[in-house]
XYZ file of C-alpha atoms in Angstrom:
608
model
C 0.000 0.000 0.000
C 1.480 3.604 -0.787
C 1.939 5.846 2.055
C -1.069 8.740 2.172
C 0.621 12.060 0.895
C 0.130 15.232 2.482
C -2.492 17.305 1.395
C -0.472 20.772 -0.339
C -0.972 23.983 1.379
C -2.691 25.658 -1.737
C -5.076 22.979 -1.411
C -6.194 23.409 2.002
C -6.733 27.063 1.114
C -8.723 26.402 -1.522
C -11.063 24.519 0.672
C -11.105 26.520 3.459
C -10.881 29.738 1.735
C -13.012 29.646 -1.395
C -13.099 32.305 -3.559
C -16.548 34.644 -3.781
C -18.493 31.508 -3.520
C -16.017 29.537 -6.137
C -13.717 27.273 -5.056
C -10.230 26.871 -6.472
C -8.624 23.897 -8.854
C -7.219 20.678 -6.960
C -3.888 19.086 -8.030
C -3.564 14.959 -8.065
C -5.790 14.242 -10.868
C -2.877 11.785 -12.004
C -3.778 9.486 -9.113
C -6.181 6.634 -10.645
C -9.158 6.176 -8.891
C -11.725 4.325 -11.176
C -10.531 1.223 -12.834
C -12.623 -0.311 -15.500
C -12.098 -3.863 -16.069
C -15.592 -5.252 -17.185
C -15.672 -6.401 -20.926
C -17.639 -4.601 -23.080
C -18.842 -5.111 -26.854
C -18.767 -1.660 -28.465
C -21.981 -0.448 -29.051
C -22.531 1.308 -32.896
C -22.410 4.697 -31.443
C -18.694 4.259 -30.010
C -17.875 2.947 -33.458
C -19.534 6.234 -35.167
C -17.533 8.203 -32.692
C -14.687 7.526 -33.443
C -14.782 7.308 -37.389
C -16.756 10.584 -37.347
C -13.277 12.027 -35.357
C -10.962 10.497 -37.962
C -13.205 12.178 -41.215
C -13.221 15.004 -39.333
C -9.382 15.359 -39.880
C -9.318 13.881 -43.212
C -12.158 16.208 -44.505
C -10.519 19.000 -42.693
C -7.200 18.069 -44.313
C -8.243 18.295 -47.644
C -10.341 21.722 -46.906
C -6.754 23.506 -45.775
C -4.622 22.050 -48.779
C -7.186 23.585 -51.597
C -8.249 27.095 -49.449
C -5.242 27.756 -46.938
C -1.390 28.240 -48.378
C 1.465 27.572 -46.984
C 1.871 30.956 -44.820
C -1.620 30.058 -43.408
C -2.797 32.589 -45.655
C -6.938 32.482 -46.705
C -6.461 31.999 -50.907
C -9.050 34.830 -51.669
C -9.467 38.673 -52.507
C -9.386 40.749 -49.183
C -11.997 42.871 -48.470
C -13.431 44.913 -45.440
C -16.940 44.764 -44.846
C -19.613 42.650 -42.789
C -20.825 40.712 -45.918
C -16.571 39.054 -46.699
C -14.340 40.768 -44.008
C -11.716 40.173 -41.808
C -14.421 38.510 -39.241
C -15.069 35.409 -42.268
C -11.591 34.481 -42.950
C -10.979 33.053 -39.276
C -14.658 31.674 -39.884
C -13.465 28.703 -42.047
C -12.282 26.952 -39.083
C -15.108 26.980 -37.056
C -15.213 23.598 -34.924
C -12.018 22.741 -35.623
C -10.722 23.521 -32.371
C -13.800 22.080 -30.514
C -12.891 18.645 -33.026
C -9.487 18.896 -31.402
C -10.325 19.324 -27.856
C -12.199 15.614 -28.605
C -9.906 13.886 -29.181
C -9.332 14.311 -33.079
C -4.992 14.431 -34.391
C -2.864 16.745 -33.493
C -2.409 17.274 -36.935
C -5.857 19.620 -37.271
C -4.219 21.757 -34.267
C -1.605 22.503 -36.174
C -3.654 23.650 -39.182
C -5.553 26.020 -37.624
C -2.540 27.252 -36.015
C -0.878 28.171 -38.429
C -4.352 29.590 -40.006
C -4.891 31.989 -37.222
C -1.862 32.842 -36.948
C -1.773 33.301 -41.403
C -4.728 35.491 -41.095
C -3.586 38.041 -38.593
C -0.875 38.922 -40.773
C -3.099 38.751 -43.848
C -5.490 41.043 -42.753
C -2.842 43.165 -40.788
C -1.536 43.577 -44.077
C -4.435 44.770 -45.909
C -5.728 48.091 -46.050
C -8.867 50.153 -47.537
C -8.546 52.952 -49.243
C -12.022 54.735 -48.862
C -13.305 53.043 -45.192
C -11.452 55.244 -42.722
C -10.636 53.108 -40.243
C -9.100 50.879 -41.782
C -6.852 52.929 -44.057
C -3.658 51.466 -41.660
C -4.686 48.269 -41.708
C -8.122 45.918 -41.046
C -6.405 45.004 -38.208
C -4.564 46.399 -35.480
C -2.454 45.131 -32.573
C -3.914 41.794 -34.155
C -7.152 42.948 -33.729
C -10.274 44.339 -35.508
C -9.785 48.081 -35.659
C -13.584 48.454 -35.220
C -16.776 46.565 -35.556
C -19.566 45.790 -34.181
C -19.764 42.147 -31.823
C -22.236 40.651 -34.373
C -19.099 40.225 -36.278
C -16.401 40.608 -34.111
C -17.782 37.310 -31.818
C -18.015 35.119 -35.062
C -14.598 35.960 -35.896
C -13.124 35.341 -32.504
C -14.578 31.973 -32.371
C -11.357 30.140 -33.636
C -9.086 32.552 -31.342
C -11.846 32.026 -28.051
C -11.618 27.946 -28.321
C -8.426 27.561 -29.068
C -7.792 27.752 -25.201
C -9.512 24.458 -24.835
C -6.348 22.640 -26.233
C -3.076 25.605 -25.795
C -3.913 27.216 -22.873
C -0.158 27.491 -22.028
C 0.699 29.172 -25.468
C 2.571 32.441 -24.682
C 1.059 33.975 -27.511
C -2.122 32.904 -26.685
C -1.750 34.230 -23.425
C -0.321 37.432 -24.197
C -3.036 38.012 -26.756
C -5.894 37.335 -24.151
C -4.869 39.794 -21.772
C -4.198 42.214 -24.508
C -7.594 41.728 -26.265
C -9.474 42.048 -22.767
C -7.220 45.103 -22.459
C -9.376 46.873 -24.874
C -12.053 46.815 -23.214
C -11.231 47.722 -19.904
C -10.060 50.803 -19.899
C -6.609 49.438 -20.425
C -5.516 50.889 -23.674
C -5.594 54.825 -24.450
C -5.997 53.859 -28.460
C -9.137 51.977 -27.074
C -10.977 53.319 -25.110
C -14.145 51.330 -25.420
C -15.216 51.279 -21.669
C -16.596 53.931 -19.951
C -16.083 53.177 -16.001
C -18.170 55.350 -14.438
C -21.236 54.819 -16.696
C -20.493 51.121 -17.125
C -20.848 51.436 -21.178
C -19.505 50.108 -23.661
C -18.918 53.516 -25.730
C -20.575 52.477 -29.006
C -22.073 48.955 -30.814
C -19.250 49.671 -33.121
C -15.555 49.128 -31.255
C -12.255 47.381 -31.728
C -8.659 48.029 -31.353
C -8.972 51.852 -32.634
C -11.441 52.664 -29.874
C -15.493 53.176 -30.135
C -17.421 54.930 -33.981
C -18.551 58.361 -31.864
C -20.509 59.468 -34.828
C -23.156 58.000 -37.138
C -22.015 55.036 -39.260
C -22.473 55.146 -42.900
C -23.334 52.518 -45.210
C -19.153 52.528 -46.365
C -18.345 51.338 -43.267
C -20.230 48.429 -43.040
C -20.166 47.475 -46.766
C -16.452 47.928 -47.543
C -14.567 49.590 -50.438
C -15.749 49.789 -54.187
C -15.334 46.332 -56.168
C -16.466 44.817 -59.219
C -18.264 42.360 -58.152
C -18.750 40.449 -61.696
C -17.350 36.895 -61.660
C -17.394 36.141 -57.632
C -20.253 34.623 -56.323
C -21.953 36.935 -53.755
C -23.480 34.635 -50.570
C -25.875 37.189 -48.684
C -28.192 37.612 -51.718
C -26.932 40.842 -53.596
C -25.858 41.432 -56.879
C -23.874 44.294 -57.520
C -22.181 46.934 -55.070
C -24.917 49.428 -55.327
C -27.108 46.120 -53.386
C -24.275 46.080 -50.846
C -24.304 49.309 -49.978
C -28.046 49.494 -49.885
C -27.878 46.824 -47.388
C -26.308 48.786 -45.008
C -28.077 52.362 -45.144
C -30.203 51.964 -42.305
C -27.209 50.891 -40.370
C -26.418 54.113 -38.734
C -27.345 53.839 -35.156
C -24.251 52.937 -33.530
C -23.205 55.581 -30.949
C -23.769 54.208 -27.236
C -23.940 50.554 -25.620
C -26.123 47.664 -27.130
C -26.847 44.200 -25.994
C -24.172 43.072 -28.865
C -21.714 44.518 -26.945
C -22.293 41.751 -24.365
C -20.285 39.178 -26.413
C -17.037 40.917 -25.532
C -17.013 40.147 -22.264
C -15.741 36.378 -23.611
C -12.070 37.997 -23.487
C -11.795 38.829 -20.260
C -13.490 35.588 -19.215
C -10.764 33.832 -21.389
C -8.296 35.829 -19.870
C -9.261 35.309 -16.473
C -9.696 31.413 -16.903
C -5.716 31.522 -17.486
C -4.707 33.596 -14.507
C -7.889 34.223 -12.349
C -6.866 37.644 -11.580
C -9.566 38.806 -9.709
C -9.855 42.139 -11.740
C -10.742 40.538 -15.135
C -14.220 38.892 -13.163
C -14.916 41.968 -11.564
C -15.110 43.711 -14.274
C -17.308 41.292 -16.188
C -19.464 41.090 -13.215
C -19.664 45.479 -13.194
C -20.445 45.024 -16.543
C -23.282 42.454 -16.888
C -24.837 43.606 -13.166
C -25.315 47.105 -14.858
C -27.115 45.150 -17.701
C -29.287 43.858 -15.203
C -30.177 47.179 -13.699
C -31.047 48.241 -16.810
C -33.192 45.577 -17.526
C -34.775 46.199 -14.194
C -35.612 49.389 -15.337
C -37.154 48.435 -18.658
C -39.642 46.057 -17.063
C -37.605 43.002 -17.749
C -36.284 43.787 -20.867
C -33.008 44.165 -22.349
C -32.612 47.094 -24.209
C -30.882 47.898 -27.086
C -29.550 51.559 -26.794
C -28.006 53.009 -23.983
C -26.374 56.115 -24.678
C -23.324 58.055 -23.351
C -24.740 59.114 -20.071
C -25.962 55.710 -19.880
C -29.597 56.614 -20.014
C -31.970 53.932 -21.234
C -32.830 55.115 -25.138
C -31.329 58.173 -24.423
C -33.308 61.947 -24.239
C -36.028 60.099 -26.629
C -36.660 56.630 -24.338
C -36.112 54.663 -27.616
C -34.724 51.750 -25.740
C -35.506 49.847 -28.610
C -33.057 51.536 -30.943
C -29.926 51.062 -32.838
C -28.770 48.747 -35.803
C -29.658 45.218 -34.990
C -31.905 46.432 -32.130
C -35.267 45.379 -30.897
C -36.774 47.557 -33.638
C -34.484 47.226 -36.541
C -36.197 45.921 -39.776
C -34.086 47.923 -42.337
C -35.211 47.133 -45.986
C -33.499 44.354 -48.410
C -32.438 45.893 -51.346
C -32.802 42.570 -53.393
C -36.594 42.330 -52.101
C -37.732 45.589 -51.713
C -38.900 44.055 -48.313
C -38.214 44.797 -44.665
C -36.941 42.559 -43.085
C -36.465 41.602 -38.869
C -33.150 41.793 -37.975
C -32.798 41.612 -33.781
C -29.811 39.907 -32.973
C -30.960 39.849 -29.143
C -30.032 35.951 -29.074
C -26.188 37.207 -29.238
C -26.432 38.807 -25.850
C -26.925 35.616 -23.794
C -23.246 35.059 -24.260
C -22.963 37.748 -21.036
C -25.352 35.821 -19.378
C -22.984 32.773 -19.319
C -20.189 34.539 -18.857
C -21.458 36.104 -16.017
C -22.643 32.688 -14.968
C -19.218 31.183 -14.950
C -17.470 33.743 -13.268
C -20.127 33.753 -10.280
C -21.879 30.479 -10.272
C -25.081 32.710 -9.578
C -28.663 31.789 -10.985
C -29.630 35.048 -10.888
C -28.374 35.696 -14.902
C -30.375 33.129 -16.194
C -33.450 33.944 -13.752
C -33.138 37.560 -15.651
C -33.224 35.935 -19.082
C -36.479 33.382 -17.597
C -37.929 36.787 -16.873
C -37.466 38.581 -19.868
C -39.202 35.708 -21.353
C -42.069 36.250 -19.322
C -41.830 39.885 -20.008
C -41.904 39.560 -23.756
C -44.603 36.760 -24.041
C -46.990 39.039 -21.418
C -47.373 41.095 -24.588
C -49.155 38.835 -26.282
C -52.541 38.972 -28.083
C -55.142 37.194 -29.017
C -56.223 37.344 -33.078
C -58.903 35.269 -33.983
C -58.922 32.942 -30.995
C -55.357 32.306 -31.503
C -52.560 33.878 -29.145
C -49.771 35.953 -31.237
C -46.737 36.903 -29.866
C -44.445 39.571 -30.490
C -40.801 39.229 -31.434
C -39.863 43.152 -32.538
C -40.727 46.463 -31.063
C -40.597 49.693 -32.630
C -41.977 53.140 -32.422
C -45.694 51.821 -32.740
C -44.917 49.656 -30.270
C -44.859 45.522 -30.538
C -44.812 43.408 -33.776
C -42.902 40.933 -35.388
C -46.194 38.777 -34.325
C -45.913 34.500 -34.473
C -48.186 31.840 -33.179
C -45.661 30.695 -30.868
C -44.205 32.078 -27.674
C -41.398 33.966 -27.960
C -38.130 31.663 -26.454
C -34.841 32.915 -27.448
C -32.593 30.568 -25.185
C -34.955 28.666 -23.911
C -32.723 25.523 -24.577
C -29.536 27.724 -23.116
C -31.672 28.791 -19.947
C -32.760 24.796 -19.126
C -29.070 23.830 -19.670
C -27.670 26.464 -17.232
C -30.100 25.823 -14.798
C -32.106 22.119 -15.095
C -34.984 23.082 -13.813
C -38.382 21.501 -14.566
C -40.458 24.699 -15.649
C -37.601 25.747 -18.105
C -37.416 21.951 -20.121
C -41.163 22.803 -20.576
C -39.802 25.707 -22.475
C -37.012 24.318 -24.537
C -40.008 22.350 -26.934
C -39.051 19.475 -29.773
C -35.538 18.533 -29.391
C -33.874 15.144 -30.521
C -30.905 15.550 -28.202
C -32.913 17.122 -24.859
C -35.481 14.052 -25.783
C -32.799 11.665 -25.745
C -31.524 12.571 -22.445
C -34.855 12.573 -20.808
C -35.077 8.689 -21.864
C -37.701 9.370 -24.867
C -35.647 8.570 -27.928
C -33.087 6.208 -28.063
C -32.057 5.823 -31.508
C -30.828 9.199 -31.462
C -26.523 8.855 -30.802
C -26.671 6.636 -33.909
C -28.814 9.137 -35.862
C -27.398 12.029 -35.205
C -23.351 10.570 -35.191
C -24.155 9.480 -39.028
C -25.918 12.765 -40.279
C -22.694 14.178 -39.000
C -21.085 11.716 -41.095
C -22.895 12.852 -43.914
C -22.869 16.249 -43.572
C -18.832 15.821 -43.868
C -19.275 13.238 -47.015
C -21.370 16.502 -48.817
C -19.207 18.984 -48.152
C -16.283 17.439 -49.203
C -17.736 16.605 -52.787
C -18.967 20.327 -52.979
C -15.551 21.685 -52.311
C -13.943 19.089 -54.820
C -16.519 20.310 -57.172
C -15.797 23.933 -56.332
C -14.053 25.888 -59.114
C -13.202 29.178 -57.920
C -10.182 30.749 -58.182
C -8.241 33.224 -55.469
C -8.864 36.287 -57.707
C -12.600 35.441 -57.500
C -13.279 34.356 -54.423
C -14.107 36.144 -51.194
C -13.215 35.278 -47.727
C -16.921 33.854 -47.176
C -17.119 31.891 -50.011
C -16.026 29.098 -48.652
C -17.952 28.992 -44.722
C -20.716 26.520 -45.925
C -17.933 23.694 -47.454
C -16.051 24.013 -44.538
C -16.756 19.757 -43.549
C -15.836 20.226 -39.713
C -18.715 18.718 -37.953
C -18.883 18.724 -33.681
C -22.355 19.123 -33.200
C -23.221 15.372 -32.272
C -19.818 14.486 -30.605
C -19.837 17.473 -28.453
C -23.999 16.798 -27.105
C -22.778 12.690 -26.716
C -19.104 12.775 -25.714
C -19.314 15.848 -23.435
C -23.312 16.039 -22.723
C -22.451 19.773 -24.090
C -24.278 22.534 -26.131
C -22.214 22.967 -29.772
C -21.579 26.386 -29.588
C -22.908 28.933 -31.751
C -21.554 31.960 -33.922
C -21.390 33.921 -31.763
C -18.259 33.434 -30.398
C -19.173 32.543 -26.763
C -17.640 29.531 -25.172
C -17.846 25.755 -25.133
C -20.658 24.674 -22.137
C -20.399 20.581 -21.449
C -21.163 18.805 -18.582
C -17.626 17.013 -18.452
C -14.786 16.826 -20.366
C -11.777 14.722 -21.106
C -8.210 14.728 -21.356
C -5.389 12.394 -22.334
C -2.775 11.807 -19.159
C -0.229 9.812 -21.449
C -0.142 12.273 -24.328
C -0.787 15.251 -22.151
C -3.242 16.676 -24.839
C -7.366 17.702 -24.319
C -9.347 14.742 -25.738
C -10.368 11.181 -25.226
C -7.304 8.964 -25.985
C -7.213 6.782 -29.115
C -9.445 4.167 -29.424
C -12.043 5.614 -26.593
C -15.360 6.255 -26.694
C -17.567 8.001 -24.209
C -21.716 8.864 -24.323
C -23.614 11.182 -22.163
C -27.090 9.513 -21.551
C -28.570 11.577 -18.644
C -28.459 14.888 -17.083
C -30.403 16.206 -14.026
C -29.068 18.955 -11.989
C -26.961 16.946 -9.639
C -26.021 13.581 -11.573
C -24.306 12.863 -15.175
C -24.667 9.259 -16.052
C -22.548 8.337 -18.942
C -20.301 5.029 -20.313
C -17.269 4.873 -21.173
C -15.238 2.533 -23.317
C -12.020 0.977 -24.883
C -12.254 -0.383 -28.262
C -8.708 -1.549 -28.115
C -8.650 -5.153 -27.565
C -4.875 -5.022 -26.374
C -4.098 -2.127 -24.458
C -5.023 -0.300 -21.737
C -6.286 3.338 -21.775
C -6.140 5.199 -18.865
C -8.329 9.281 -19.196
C -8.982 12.084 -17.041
C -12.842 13.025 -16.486
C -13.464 16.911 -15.769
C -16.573 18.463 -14.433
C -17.659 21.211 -16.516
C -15.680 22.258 -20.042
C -13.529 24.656 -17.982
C -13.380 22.693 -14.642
C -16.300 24.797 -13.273
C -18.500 21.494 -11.921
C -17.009 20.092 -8.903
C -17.447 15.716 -9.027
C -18.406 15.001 -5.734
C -18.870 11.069 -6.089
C -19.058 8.460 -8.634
C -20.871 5.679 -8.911
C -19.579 2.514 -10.735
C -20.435 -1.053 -10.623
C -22.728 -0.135 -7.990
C -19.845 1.095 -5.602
C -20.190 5.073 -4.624
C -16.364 6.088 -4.643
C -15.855 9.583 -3.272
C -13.866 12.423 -5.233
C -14.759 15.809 -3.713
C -12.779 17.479 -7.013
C -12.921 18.735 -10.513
C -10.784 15.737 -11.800
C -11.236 12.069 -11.479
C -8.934 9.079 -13.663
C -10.697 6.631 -15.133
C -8.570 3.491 -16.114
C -10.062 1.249 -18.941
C -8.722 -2.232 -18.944
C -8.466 -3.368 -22.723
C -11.799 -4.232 -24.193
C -13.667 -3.099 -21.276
C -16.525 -0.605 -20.431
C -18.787 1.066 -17.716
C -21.514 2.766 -17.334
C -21.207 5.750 -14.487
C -22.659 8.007 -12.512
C -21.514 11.276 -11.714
C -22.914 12.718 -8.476
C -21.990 17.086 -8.982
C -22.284 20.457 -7.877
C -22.394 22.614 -10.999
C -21.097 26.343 -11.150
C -19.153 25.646 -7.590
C -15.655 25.865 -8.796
C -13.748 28.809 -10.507
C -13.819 27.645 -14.191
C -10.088 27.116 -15.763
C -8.467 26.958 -19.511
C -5.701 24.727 -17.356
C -5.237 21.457 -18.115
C -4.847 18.968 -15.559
C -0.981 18.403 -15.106
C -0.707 22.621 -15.674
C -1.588 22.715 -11.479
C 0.898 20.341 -10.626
């Protein structure tokens, strides 16, 4: 028998001294304390598993050679501009980290790499000639010079999830802290953040500070271009339609629930360091959000101007570009068209959530809900219910309630009343025991989804001097959606550019990489509010694989017991090892206290 070691000093701080309600990371997740050594047959969805991982990379592969050269540059013509700008070249590997952090080859880390790292100096390079701000460059101090977070969040997607497998990159590192830099007041050539009014200075922002006048349909559209010969994805046909998109766009001056998506840098920043200043400041940020909300009856608004009033002198809390009562006209209809982006703001509310482990975010959101739906009406013995609102007040009417993050809201908090919310959903079926068949069915339409898009981009014929930096997003053949729900009982992330939520995650002690090692499969079957139950197993008839189980994608769910062959072992941690005897399997259960830890981009060995 080993001798017991001495519990470290930092440790018994961390339990006796817990952090504003959030306790700290434990070291000695090397120690193996669940060993797996009954024989399993592997079931068709461990099989799916892992192929789907190794197509992933091959698909992936073949993606980089034909679009990406061999400085990591994206083969296209630049351009600035919210239809093909800088925020779409990054966009071409969206999942690809998440595919990584799996379990997938090294080798599609290293691609997207060198792609991010390719693009920055692509579009640090490039210049426009008639958009002012970026006359010295689309981006500066390797980052947008100014956009709005619609944007800016889908093109930080790559750089915000690439933590989940380098979080001990230097550059990485330095980059977090500088990106979160601009936008707390820690920059003079940014200054985004207004302190004492808690604002974000204007729904247009970026490494060149906040647009302090009106925005004009230039800016968002990009320089003059001939636009015969490329292929134009958001509908228009000529430049004239691309500026015409974009001249109801003016509204930008003052804070907007867009702006909520930045607070994912100083989140990402303070998951490498927890310096307590980078989750005070998200929590200053988002708990003014809430006051404001407070004020509105419930609802978010969508201007806030530079005194931080509400709508400003006029009460239009409802303005601004992609606000509650934007419907700016399509040129290529004649039509307009609803364009609220509100479901980008509940990236604060998790963020928020993280960094505080308190329910009171998503109770805001549940009551926004509420607030929205109480304006409902009844038409013909029907209820209606609004989804816009505007000078006249509501509209945007539908037949069904209105439930923006209803599925986010039931993840973050698993209660009863918000499922009833979330409505038809394979996956949140499957966990509540009502549809079995779906690992299988949704592991192979992942499958092919990857076999399509790799025939389209074979079949693809565009050259670099025709082809824009969007061109390309809907052949990109990186699927995660049903690995991340089954392997980590997690919610694929969106766009938007907010983080990865899963109930557990999974790294490699051997290889010291994220992932599930080679030849393992894992599936998430149930979820209540305290309990994961998932299996685990080893397709390797030979050898022996040995993984580390995490509660929560960033360590934020402490494991309090597990439950395995009908033996409760205790673990009182973020970290357990699981050994898996060759050939063998288990199913187990997870006893957890979600939100109770301080969430990490460390990997397990990192605190040792």
């Amino acid at each position: 028998m080993k001798p017991t070691m001495p519990v470290p000093f930092f440790a018994i701080l961390a339990i006796l001294l817990p952090l504003s309600g959030l306790q700290n990371r434990a070291a000695g997740a090397d120690k193996v304390i669940l060993h797996v050594q009954t024989p399993m047959q592997p079931s068709r969805w461990a099989l799916l598993e892992r192929k789907l991982l190794d197509d992933n990379l091959a698909a992936c592969r073949e993606f980089y050679a034909k679009y990406i050269d061999d400085r990591g540059y994206l083969k296209c013509v630049v351009r600035w501009g919210a239809n093909d700008g800088p925020d779409d070249a990054p966009e071409n590997f969206n999942r690809w980290p998440e595919i990584h952090a799996l379990g997938a080859a090294d080798e599609i880390l290293t691609m997207y790499l060198k792609g991010w790292e390719g693009h920055l100096k692509q579009y640090t390079e490039a210049n426009t000639t008639e958009v002012p701000v970026a006359r010295q460059g689309m981006y500066y101090k390797e980052f947008i010079s100014q956009f709005d977070w619609m944007h800016n969040g889908e093109g930080l997607q790559l750089f915000n999830r690439m933590g989940l497998s380098v979080p001990k990159d230097a550059k990485y590192q330095e980059r977090a802290r500088r990106f979160a830099g601009f936008y707390m007041d820690e920059d003079k050539e940014a200054a985004n953040y207004d302190p004492k009014h808690k604002i974000i200075r204007s729904m247009m922002n970026g490494s060149r500070g906040p647009m302090l006048r009106k925005a004009t349909a230039l800016d968002w559209a990009g320089d003059f271009f001939d636009t015969t010969g490329f292929t134009l994805m958001h509908r228009e046909r000529t430049y004239k339609e691309f500026l015409a998109h974009y001249e109801e766009y003016t509204d930008v001056v003052g804070d907007h629930f867009l702006n909520l998506v930045a607070t994912t840098l100083p989140l990402g920043a303070y998951m490498l360091s927890h310096e307590e200043k980078y989750r005070r400041w998200i929590l200053e940020y988002m708990d003014a959000w809430l006051e404001r909300m407070k004020q509105n009856h419930g609802i978010i608004p969508s201007h806030v101007d530079l005194d931080g009033k509400i709508g400003g002198p006029s009460g239009k809390w409802w303005g601004s570009a992609y606000g509650w009562g934007f419907s700016p006209i399509n040129p290529t209809n004649g039509r307009r068209e609803n364009r609220n982006r509100i479901q980008r703001a509940l990236v604060g509310f998790n963020n928020a959530l993280w960094v505080s482990g308190d329910q009171k975010y998503v109770d805001a959101w549940r009551a926004m809900m509420d607030a929205v739906n109480s304006n409902g009406r009844l038409v013909g013995g029907k209820m209606q219910y609004p989804t816009m609102h505007g000078a006249e007040g509501w509209y945007g009417w539908t037949d069904r309630r209105w439930n923006i993050g209803a599925l986010e809201m039931w993840y973050w908090s698993m209660k009863a009343e918000d499922l009833k919310r979330v409505g038809p959903q394979g996956w949140v079926a499957y966990l509540q025991g009502n549809n079995p068949s779906y690992p299988e069915a949704a592991l192979e339409k992942d499958l092919q989804s990857i076999e399509r898009k790799v025939d389209a981009f074979r079949k693809d014929k565009s050259t670099p001097d025709k082809r824009l930096s969007d061109n390309m997003l809907h052949l990109n053949p990186a699927a995660a959606g049903a690995l991340i729900q089954l392997m980590l009982g997690g919610l694929p992330p969106d766009v938007d550019g907010g983080l990865l939520n899963a109930r557990v995650r999974y790294f490699d002690p051997e290889r010291r990489r994220a992932g599930v090692p080679s030849d393992v499969a894992t599936l998430v079957s149930e979820m209540t509010d305290t309990q994961t139950t998932l299996t685990l197993v080893n397709l390797n008839k030979t050898q022996a694989r040995t993984l580390i189980i995490q509660g929560g994608a960033y360590g934020e769910h402490q494991l309090e017991s597990a439950v395995i062959a009908g033996k409760s072992n205790p673990i009182q941690a973020p970290l357990v090892t699981v050994r898996l005897d060759p050939g063998c399997g288990q199913r187990i259960v997870l006893q957890m206290k979600r939100y109770a830890r301080k969430p990490t981009m460390r990997h397990p060995w990192d605190d040792q």
